[in-house]
Coordinates of C-alpha atoms in Angstrom, one line a residue:
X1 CA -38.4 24.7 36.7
X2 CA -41.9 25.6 34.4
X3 CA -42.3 22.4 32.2
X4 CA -42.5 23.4 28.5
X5 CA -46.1 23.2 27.1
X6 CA -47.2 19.8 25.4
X7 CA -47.0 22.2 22.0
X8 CA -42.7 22.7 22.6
X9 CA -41.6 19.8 24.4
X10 CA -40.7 16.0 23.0
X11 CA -41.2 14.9 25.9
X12 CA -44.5 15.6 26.4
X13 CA -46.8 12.8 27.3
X14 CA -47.7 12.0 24.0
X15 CA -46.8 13.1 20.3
X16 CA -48.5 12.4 16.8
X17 CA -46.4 13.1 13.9
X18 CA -48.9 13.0 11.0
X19 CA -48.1 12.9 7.3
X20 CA -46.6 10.4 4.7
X21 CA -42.9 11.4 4.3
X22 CA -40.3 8.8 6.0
X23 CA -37.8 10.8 6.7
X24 CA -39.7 13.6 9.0
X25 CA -41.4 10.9 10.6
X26 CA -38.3 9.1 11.6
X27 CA -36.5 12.6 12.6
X28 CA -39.8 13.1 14.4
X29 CA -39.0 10.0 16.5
X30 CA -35.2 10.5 16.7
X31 CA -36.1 14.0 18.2
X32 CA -37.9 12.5 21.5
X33 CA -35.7 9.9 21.8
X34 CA -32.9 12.0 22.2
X35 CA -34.7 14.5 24.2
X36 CA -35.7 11.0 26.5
X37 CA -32.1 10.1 26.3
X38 CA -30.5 13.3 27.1
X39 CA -32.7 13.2 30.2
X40 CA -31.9 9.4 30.7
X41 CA -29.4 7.6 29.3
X42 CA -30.7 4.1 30.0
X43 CA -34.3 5.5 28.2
X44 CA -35.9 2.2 27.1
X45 CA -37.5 2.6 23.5
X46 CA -40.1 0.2 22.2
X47 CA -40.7 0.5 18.1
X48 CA -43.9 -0.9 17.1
X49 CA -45.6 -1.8 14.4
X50 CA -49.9 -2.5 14.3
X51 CA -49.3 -6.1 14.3
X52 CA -47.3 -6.1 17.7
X53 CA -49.5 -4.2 19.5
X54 CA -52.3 -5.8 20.3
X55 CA -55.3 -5.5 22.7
X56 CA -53.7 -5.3 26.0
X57 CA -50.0 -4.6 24.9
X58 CA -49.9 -0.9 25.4
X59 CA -51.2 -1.3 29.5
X60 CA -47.7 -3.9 29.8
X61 CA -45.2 -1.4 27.7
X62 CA -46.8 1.2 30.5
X63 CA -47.3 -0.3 33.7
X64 CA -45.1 1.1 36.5
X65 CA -41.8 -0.1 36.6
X66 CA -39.9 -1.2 39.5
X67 CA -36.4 0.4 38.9
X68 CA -39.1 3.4 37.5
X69 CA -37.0 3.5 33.8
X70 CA -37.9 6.6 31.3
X71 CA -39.3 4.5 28.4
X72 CA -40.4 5.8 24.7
X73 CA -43.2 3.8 23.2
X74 CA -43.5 4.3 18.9
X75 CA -46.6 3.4 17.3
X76 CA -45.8 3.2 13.6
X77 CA -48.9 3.2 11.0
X78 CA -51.3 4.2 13.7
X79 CA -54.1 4.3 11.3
X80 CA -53.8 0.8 10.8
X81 CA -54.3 -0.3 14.3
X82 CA -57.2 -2.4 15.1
X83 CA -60.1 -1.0 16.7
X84 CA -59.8 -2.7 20.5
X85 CA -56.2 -1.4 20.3
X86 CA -57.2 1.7 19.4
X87 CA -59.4 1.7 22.5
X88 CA -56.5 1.2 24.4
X89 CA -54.6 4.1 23.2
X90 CA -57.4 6.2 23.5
X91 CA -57.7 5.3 27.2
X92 CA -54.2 5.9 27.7
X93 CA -54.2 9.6 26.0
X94 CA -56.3 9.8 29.2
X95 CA -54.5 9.0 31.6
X96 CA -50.7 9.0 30.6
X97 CA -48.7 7.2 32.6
X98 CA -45.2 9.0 34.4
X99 CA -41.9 8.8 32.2
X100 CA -43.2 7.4 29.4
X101 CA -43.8 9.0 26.0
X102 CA -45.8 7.9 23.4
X103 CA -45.4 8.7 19.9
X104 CA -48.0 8.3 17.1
X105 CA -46.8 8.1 13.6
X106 CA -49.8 8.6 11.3
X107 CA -50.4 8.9 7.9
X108 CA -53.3 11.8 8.0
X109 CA -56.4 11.3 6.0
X110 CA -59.5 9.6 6.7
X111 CA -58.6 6.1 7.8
X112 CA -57.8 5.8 11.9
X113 CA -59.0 9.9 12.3
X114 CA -60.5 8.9 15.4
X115 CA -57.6 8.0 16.6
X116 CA -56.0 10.8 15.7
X117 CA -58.9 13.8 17.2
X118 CA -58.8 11.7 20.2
X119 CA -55.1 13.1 20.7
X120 CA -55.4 15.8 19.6
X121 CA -58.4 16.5 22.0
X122 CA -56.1 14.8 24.7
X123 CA -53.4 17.6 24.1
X124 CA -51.0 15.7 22.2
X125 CA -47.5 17.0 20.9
X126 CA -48.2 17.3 16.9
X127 CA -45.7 17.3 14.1
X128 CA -46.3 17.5 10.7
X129 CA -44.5 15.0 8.5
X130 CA -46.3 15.6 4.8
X131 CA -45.1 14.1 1.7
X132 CA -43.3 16.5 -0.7
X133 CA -44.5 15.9 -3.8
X134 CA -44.0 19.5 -5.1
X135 CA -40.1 20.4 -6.5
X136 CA -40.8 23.5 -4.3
X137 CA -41.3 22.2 -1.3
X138 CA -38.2 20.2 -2.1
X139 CA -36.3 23.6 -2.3
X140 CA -37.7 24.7 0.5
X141 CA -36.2 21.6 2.5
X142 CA -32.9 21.9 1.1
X143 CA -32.8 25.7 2.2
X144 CA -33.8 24.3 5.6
X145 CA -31.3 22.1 5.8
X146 CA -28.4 24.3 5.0
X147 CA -30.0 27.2 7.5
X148 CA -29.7 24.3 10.3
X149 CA -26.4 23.8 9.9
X150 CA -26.0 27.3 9.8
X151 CA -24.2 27.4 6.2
X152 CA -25.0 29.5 3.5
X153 CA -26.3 28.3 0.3
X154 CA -27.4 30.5 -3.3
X155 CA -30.6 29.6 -4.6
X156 CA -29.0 28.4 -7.7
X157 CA -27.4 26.2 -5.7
X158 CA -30.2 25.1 -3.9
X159 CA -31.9 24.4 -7.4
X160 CA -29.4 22.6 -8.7
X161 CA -29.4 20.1 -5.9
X162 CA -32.7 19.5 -6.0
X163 CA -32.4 18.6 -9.6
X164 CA -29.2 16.4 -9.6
X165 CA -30.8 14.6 -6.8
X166 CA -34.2 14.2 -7.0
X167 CA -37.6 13.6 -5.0
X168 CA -35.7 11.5 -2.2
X169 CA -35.7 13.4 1.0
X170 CA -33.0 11.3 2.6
X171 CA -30.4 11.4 0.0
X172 CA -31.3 15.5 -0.4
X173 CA -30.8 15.5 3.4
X174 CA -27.7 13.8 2.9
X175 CA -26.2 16.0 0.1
X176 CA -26.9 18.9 2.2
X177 CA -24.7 17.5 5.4
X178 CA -21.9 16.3 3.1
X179 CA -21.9 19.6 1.7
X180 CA -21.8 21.5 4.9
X181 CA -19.1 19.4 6.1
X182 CA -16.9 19.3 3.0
X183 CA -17.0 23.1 1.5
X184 CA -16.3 26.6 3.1
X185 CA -18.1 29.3 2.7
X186 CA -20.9 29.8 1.0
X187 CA -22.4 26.5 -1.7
X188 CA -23.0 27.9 -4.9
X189 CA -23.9 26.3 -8.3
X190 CA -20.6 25.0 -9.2
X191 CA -19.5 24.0 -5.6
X192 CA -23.0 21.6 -6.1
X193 CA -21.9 20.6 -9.5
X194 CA -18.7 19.2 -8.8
X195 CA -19.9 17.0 -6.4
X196 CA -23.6 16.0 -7.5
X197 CA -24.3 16.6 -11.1
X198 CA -24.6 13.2 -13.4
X199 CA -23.7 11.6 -9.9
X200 CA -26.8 11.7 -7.1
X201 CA -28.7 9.5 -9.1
X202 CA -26.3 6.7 -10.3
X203 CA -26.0 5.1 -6.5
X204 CA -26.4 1.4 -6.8
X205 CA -27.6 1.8 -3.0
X206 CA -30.9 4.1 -4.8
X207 CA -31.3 0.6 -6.9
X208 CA -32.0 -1.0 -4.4
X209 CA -33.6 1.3 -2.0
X210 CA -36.5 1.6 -4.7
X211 CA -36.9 -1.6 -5.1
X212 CA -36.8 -3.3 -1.8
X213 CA -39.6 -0.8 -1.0
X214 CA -41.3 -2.3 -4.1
X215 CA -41.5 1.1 -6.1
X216 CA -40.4 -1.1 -9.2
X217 CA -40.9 2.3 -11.9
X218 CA -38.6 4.1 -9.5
X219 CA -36.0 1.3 -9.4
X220 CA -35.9 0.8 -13.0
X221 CA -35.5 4.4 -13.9
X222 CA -32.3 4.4 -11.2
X223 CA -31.5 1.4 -12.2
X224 CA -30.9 2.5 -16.3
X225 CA -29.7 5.8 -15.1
X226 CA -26.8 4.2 -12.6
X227 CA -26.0 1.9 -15.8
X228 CA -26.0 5.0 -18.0
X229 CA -23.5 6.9 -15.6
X230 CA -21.1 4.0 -15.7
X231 CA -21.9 2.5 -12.4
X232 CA -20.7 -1.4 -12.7
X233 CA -23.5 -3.7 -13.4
X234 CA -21.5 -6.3 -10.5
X235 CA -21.9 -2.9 -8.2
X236 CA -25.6 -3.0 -8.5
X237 CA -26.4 -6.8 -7.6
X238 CA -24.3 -6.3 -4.6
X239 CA -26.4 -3.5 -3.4
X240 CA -29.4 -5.6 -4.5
X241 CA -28.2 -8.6 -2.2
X242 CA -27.6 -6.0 0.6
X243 CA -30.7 -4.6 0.4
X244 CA -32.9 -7.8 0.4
X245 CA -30.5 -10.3 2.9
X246 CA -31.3 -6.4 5.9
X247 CA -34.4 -7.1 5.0
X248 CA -34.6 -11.2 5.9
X249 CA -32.0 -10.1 9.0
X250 CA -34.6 -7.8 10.5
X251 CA -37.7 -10.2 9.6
X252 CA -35.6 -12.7 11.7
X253 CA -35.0 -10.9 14.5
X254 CA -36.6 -10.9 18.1
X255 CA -39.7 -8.2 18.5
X256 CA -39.3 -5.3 20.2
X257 CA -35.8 -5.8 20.9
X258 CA -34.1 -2.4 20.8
X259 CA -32.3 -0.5 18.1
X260 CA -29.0 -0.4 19.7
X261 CA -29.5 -4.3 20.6
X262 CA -30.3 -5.1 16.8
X263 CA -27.4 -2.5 15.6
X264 CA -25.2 -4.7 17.5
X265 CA -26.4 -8.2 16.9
X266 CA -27.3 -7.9 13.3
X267 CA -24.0 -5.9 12.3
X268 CA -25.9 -3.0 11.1
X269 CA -25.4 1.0 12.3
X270 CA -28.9 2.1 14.3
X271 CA -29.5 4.8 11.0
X272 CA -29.7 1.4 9.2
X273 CA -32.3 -0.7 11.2
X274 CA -34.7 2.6 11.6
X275 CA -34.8 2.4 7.5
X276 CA -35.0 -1.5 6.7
X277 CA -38.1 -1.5 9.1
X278 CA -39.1 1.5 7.3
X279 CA -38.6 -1.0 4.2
X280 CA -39.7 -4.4 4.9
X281 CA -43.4 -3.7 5.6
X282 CA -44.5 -5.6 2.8
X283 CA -42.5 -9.0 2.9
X284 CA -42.7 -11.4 3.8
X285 CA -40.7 -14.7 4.4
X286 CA -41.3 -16.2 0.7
X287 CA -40.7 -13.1 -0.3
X288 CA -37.5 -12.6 1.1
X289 CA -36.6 -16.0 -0.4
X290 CA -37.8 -15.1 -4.2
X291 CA -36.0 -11.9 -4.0
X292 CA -32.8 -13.9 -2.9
X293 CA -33.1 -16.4 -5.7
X294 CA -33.8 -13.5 -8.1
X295 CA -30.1 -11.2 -7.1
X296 CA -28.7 -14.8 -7.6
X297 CA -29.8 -15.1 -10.9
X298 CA -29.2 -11.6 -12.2
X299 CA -25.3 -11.9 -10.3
X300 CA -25.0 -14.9 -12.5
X301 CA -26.2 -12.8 -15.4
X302 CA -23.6 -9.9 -14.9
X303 CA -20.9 -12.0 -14.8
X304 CA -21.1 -13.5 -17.8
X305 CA -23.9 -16.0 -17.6
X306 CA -25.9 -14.0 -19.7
X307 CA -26.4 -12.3 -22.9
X308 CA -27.3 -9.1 -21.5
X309 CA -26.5 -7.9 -18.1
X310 CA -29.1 -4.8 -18.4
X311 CA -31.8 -7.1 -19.1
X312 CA -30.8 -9.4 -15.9
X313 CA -30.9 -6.5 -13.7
X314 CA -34.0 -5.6 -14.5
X315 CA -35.8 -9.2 -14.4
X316 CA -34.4 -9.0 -10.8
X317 CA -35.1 -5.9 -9.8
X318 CA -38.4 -6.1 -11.0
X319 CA -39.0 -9.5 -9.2
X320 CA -37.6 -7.4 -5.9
X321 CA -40.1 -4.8 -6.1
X322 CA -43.3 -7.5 -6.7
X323 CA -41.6 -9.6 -3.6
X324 CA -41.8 -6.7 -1.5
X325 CA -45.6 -6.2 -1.8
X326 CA -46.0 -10.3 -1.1
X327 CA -47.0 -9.9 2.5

Protein backbone atom coordinates (compact mmCIF):
# COMPACT_ATOMS: atom_id res chain seq x y z
CA UNK A 1 0.00 0.00 0.00
CA UNK A 2 1.46 3.80 -1.32
CA UNK A 3 2.50 5.46 2.01
CA UNK A 4 0.76 8.88 2.40
CA UNK A 5 3.11 11.87 1.66
CA UNK A 6 4.94 13.47 4.73
CA UNK A 7 2.32 16.53 3.92
CA UNK A 8 -1.05 13.95 4.97
CA UNK A 9 0.27 11.47 7.23
CA UNK A 10 0.96 11.75 11.37
CA UNK A 11 3.01 9.46 11.05
CA UNK A 12 5.39 10.76 9.00
CA UNK A 13 8.93 10.80 10.19
CA UNK A 14 8.78 13.92 11.75
CA UNK A 15 6.09 16.82 12.39
CA UNK A 16 6.47 20.52 13.55
CA UNK A 17 3.34 22.06 14.77
CA UNK A 18 4.31 25.79 14.90
CA UNK A 19 2.30 28.53 16.56
CA UNK A 20 1.33 29.75 20.23
CA UNK A 21 -2.18 28.31 20.95
CA UNK A 22 -2.21 25.30 23.54
CA UNK A 23 -4.88 23.66 22.56
CA UNK A 24 -3.90 22.98 18.65
CA UNK A 25 -0.62 22.08 19.72
CA UNK A 26 -1.75 19.46 22.11
CA UNK A 27 -4.56 18.13 19.44
CA UNK A 28 -1.57 18.35 17.15
CA UNK A 29 0.20 15.79 19.35
CA UNK A 30 -2.91 13.74 20.34
CA UNK A 31 -3.40 13.34 16.52
CA UNK A 32 0.00 11.22 15.92
CA UNK A 33 -0.29 9.52 18.86
CA UNK A 34 -3.36 8.06 18.06
CA UNK A 35 -2.48 7.54 14.47
CA UNK A 36 1.03 5.63 16.31
CA UNK A 37 -1.39 3.92 18.54
CA UNK A 38 -3.99 2.81 16.15
CA UNK A 39 -1.08 1.29 14.26
CA UNK A 40 0.42 -0.06 17.62
CA UNK A 41 -1.16 -0.34 20.63
CA UNK A 42 1.93 -0.65 22.88
CA UNK A 43 3.24 2.83 20.95
CA UNK A 44 5.79 4.16 23.55
CA UNK A 45 5.43 8.08 23.84
CA UNK A 46 8.18 10.28 25.31
CA UNK A 47 6.96 14.05 26.26
CA UNK A 48 9.66 16.37 26.60
CA UNK A 49 10.43 19.43 27.65
CA UNK A 50 14.11 21.55 26.63
CA UNK A 51 15.46 20.87 29.94
CA UNK A 52 15.26 16.91 29.55
CA UNK A 53 16.66 16.74 26.42
CA UNK A 54 19.94 17.22 26.45
CA UNK A 55 23.03 16.72 24.12
CA UNK A 56 22.94 13.11 23.45
CA UNK A 57 19.33 12.31 24.70
CA UNK A 58 17.52 12.21 21.39
CA UNK A 59 20.29 9.33 19.81
CA UNK A 60 19.05 7.00 23.22
CA UNK A 61 15.06 7.85 22.78
CA UNK A 62 15.99 6.56 18.99
CA UNK A 63 18.41 3.96 18.99
CA UNK A 64 17.01 0.63 17.68
CA UNK A 65 15.15 -1.33 19.91
CA UNK A 66 15.29 -4.88 20.58
CA UNK A 67 11.63 -5.92 20.76
CA UNK A 68 11.61 -3.01 17.68
CA UNK A 69 8.56 -0.81 19.68
CA UNK A 70 6.73 2.10 17.51
CA UNK A 71 7.77 5.05 19.76
CA UNK A 72 6.54 8.93 19.54
CA UNK A 73 9.18 11.34 20.70
CA UNK A 74 7.48 15.28 21.67
CA UNK A 75 9.72 18.04 21.84
CA UNK A 76 7.78 20.86 23.58
CA UNK A 77 9.16 24.57 23.29
CA UNK A 78 11.58 23.64 20.55
CA UNK A 79 12.76 27.10 20.30
CA UNK A 80 14.13 27.00 23.51
CA UNK A 81 16.40 24.00 23.05
CA UNK A 82 20.03 24.56 23.45
CA UNK A 83 22.14 24.81 20.63
CA UNK A 84 24.27 21.19 20.80
CA UNK A 85 20.75 19.76 21.20
CA UNK A 86 19.57 21.40 18.43
CA UNK A 87 22.53 19.84 16.54
CA UNK A 88 21.21 16.69 17.41
CA UNK A 89 17.86 17.16 16.07
CA UNK A 90 19.04 18.54 13.07
CA UNK A 91 21.17 15.40 12.45
CA UNK A 92 18.35 13.27 13.12
CA UNK A 93 15.83 15.17 10.58
CA UNK A 94 18.56 13.50 8.43
CA UNK A 95 18.46 10.52 9.05
CA UNK A 96 15.15 9.48 10.84
CA UNK A 97 15.27 6.47 12.43
CA UNK A 98 12.35 3.45 11.60
CA UNK A 99 9.05 3.57 13.84
CA UNK A 100 9.68 6.47 15.50
CA UNK A 101 8.05 9.87 15.06
CA UNK A 102 9.20 13.01 16.11
CA UNK A 103 7.08 15.85 16.83
CA UNK A 104 8.26 19.59 17.19
CA UNK A 105 6.12 21.94 19.00
CA UNK A 106 7.31 25.48 18.24
CA UNK A 107 6.33 28.71 18.94
CA UNK A 108 7.17 30.40 15.29
CA UNK A 109 8.96 33.62 15.21
CA UNK A 110 12.57 34.41 15.22
CA UNK A 111 14.00 32.55 18.16
CA UNK A 112 15.10 28.57 17.30
CA UNK A 113 14.16 29.43 13.28
CA UNK A 114 17.01 27.34 12.39
CA UNK A 115 15.68 24.76 13.84
CA UNK A 116 12.62 25.08 12.45
CA UNK A 117 13.93 25.61 8.23
CA UNK A 118 16.12 22.76 9.05
CA UNK A 119 12.73 20.62 9.06
CA UNK A 120 11.19 22.06 7.04
CA UNK A 121 14.08 21.62 4.43
CA UNK A 122 14.15 17.90 5.79
CA UNK A 123 10.45 17.42 4.67
CA UNK A 124 8.79 17.57 7.84
CA UNK A 125 4.87 17.12 8.58
CA UNK A 126 3.84 20.93 9.49
CA UNK A 127 0.82 22.09 11.42
CA UNK A 128 -0.16 25.33 12.17
CA UNK A 129 -1.07 25.98 15.77
CA UNK A 130 -1.42 30.14 15.81
CA UNK A 131 -2.78 31.95 18.66
CA UNK A 132 -6.35 33.37 18.14
CA UNK A 133 -6.23 36.64 19.32
CA UNK A 134 -8.98 37.91 16.88
CA UNK A 135 -12.99 37.30 18.04
CA UNK A 136 -13.22 36.10 14.39
CA UNK A 137 -10.97 33.61 14.24
CA UNK A 138 -12.67 32.57 17.41
CA UNK A 139 -15.98 32.12 15.32
CA UNK A 140 -14.35 30.60 12.96
CA UNK A 141 -13.24 27.77 15.42
CA UNK A 142 -16.40 27.32 16.90
CA UNK A 143 -18.00 26.78 13.35
CA UNK A 144 -15.22 24.18 12.96
CA UNK A 145 -15.96 22.53 15.79
CA UNK A 146 -19.62 21.99 15.21
CA UNK A 147 -18.87 21.05 11.27
CA UNK A 148 -16.60 18.13 12.87
CA UNK A 149 -18.99 16.76 14.75
CA UNK A 150 -21.18 17.09 11.90
CA UNK A 151 -23.97 19.32 13.78
CA UNK A 152 -25.47 22.23 12.64
CA UNK A 153 -25.00 25.48 14.26
CA UNK A 154 -26.69 29.40 13.20
CA UNK A 155 -24.29 32.00 13.24
CA UNK A 156 -26.06 33.67 15.94
CA UNK A 157 -25.47 30.93 17.73
CA UNK A 158 -22.05 30.63 17.02
CA UNK A 159 -21.73 34.35 18.10
CA UNK A 160 -23.20 34.01 21.12
CA UNK A 161 -20.91 31.33 22.25
CA UNK A 162 -18.03 33.01 21.49
CA UNK A 163 -19.20 35.87 23.71
CA UNK A 164 -20.55 33.96 26.80
CA UNK A 165 -17.35 32.09 26.75
CA UNK A 166 -14.62 33.96 25.84
CA UNK A 167 -10.91 33.86 24.37
CA UNK A 168 -10.21 30.28 25.90
CA UNK A 169 -9.98 27.78 23.17
CA UNK A 170 -10.40 24.75 25.39
CA UNK A 171 -13.45 25.77 27.22
CA UNK A 172 -14.96 27.02 23.49
CA UNK A 173 -13.95 23.51 22.37
CA UNK A 174 -15.66 22.18 25.22
CA UNK A 175 -18.96 24.09 24.88
CA UNK A 176 -19.09 23.01 21.43
CA UNK A 177 -18.88 19.05 22.33
CA UNK A 178 -21.31 19.38 25.21
CA UNK A 179 -23.54 20.97 22.93
CA UNK A 180 -23.36 18.43 20.16
CA UNK A 181 -23.93 15.86 22.59
CA UNK A 182 -26.71 17.31 24.64
CA UNK A 183 -29.18 19.14 21.87
CA UNK A 184 -30.88 17.83 18.65
CA UNK A 185 -31.02 19.38 15.73
CA UNK A 186 -29.75 22.36 14.85
CA UNK A 187 -27.96 25.01 17.99
CA UNK A 188 -29.40 28.18 17.73
CA UNK A 189 -29.21 31.42 19.89
CA UNK A 190 -31.43 30.33 22.58
CA UNK A 191 -30.35 26.55 22.63
CA UNK A 192 -26.67 28.48 23.53
CA UNK A 193 -28.37 30.67 25.93
CA UNK A 194 -29.81 28.38 28.13
CA UNK A 195 -26.84 26.62 28.71
CA UNK A 196 -23.90 29.23 28.58
CA UNK A 197 -25.02 32.85 29.02
CA UNK A 198 -23.97 34.50 32.65
CA UNK A 199 -22.53 30.89 33.15
CA UNK A 200 -19.13 30.04 30.90
CA UNK A 201 -17.26 32.43 32.65
CA UNK A 202 -18.16 31.89 36.46
CA UNK A 203 -16.15 28.29 36.59
CA UNK A 204 -14.09 28.27 39.71
CA UNK A 205 -11.95 25.69 37.56
CA UNK A 206 -11.23 29.22 34.96
CA UNK A 207 -9.93 30.75 38.49
CA UNK A 208 -7.65 28.70 38.80
CA UNK A 209 -6.67 27.80 35.39
CA UNK A 210 -5.54 31.60 34.90
CA UNK A 211 -3.79 31.75 37.62
CA UNK A 212 -1.84 28.71 37.95
CA UNK A 213 -0.58 29.67 34.43
CA UNK A 214 0.30 32.97 36.16
CA UNK A 215 -2.01 35.28 33.87
CA UNK A 216 -2.92 37.09 37.31
CA UNK A 217 -5.29 40.09 35.10
CA UNK A 218 -7.09 37.09 33.69
CA UNK A 219 -7.62 35.38 37.03
CA UNK A 220 -8.82 38.34 38.67
CA UNK A 221 -11.33 39.36 36.12
CA UNK A 222 -12.72 35.42 36.41
CA UNK A 223 -12.21 35.43 39.64
CA UNK A 224 -14.83 38.86 40.37
CA UNK A 225 -16.97 37.59 37.61
CA UNK A 226 -17.47 33.80 39.14
CA UNK A 227 -18.10 35.92 42.55
CA UNK A 228 -20.55 38.11 40.70
CA UNK A 229 -22.54 35.07 39.21
CA UNK A 230 -22.98 33.61 42.60
CA UNK A 231 -20.26 31.01 42.45
CA UNK A 232 -19.32 30.14 46.36
CA UNK A 233 -16.31 31.86 47.48
CA UNK A 234 -15.43 28.10 49.41
CA UNK A 235 -15.95 26.67 45.62
CA UNK A 236 -13.11 28.80 44.36
CA UNK A 237 -10.30 27.96 47.00
CA UNK A 238 -11.00 24.44 46.33
CA UNK A 239 -10.35 24.82 42.65
CA UNK A 240 -7.39 27.04 43.68
CA UNK A 241 -5.94 24.08 45.92
CA UNK A 242 -6.64 21.69 43.03
CA UNK A 243 -4.98 23.57 40.60
CA UNK A 244 -1.65 24.29 42.57
CA UNK A 245 -1.32 20.58 44.76
CA UNK A 246 -1.56 18.93 40.02
CA UNK A 247 0.89 21.17 39.75
CA UNK A 248 3.43 19.95 42.88
CA UNK A 249 2.06 16.20 41.88
CA UNK A 250 3.48 16.44 38.38
CA UNK A 251 6.74 18.57 39.52
CA UNK A 252 7.20 15.41 41.71
CA UNK A 253 6.93 12.90 39.45
CA UNK A 254 9.49 10.63 37.57
CA UNK A 255 10.66 12.17 34.00
CA UNK A 256 9.53 10.87 31.09
CA UNK A 257 7.43 8.44 32.57
CA UNK A 258 4.31 8.08 30.30
CA UNK A 259 0.95 9.76 30.39
CA UNK A 260 -1.11 6.71 31.01
CA UNK A 261 1.63 5.74 33.88
CA UNK A 262 1.18 9.28 35.49
CA UNK A 263 -2.76 9.12 34.86
CA UNK A 264 -2.64 6.18 36.93
CA UNK A 265 -0.23 6.84 39.62
CA UNK A 266 -1.04 10.41 40.33
CA UNK A 267 -4.97 9.87 40.23
CA UNK A 268 -5.46 12.24 37.39
CA UNK A 269 -7.35 11.41 33.77
CA UNK A 270 -4.48 11.58 30.78
CA UNK A 271 -6.59 15.01 29.40
CA UNK A 272 -5.40 16.28 32.85
CA UNK A 273 -1.61 15.62 32.89
CA UNK A 274 -1.28 16.89 29.10
CA UNK A 275 -2.68 20.39 30.66
CA UNK A 276 -0.83 20.66 34.17
CA UNK A 277 2.44 20.19 32.12
CA UNK A 278 1.03 22.59 29.78
CA UNK A 279 0.76 24.72 33.23
CA UNK A 280 3.59 24.33 35.45
CA UNK A 281 6.36 25.60 33.21
CA UNK A 282 7.09 28.36 35.40
CA UNK A 283 7.28 26.85 39.02
CA UNK A 284 8.99 25.84 40.68
CA UNK A 285 9.39 23.94 44.02
CA UNK A 286 9.21 27.23 46.38
CA UNK A 287 6.74 28.15 44.36
CA UNK A 288 4.58 25.41 44.63
CA UNK A 289 5.03 25.87 48.43
CA UNK A 290 4.04 29.75 48.49
CA UNK A 291 1.07 29.06 46.35
CA UNK A 292 0.05 26.28 48.99
CA UNK A 293 0.48 28.50 51.95
CA UNK A 294 -1.37 31.32 50.09
CA UNK A 295 -5.02 28.91 49.15
CA UNK A 296 -4.44 28.16 52.94
CA UNK A 297 -4.73 31.49 53.92
CA UNK A 298 -7.42 32.71 51.62
CA UNK A 299 -9.65 29.10 52.71
CA UNK A 300 -9.21 30.51 56.14
CA UNK A 301 -10.39 33.78 54.93
CA UNK A 302 -13.66 32.44 53.26
CA UNK A 303 -14.71 30.73 56.08
CA UNK A 304 -14.91 33.24 58.32
CA UNK A 305 -11.35 34.12 59.31
CA UNK A 306 -11.66 37.24 57.59
CA UNK A 307 -13.32 40.39 56.98
CA UNK A 308 -13.76 40.04 53.41
CA UNK A 309 -13.67 36.88 51.58
CA UNK A 310 -13.35 38.84 48.05
CA UNK A 311 -10.33 40.46 49.16
CA UNK A 312 -8.78 37.01 50.38
CA UNK A 313 -9.27 35.46 47.16
CA UNK A 314 -7.59 37.83 45.42
CA UNK A 315 -4.39 38.27 47.74
CA UNK A 316 -4.24 34.43 46.86
CA UNK A 317 -4.81 34.34 43.62
CA UNK A 318 -2.61 36.99 42.93
CA UNK A 319 0.23 35.36 45.05
CA UNK A 320 -0.69 32.03 42.57
CA UNK A 321 -0.12 33.80 39.49
CA UNK A 322 3.47 35.60 40.76
CA UNK A 323 4.44 31.87 42.18
CA UNK A 324 3.88 30.47 38.84
CA UNK A 325 6.49 32.76 37.09
CA UNK A 326 9.14 31.81 40.16
CA UNK A 327 11.09 29.30 38.19
Amino acid sequence: MARKTAHDDPLAPATIAVGQEDLLLDRAVQQVVAAARAADADTDVRDLTPDQLQPGTLAELTSPSLFAERKVVVVRAAQDLSADTIKDVKAYLGSPAEEITLVLLHAGGAKGKGLLDAARKAGAREVACPKMTKPADRLGFVRGEFRATGRSATPEACQSLVDAIGSDLRELASACAQLAADVEGTIDEAVVARYYTGRAEASSFTVADRAVEGRAAEALEALRWSLATGVAPVMITSALAQGVRAIGKLASAPRGARPGDLARDLGMPPWKIDRVRQQMRGWSADGVATALRAVAAADAGVKGGGDDPAYALEKAVVAIARAARSR
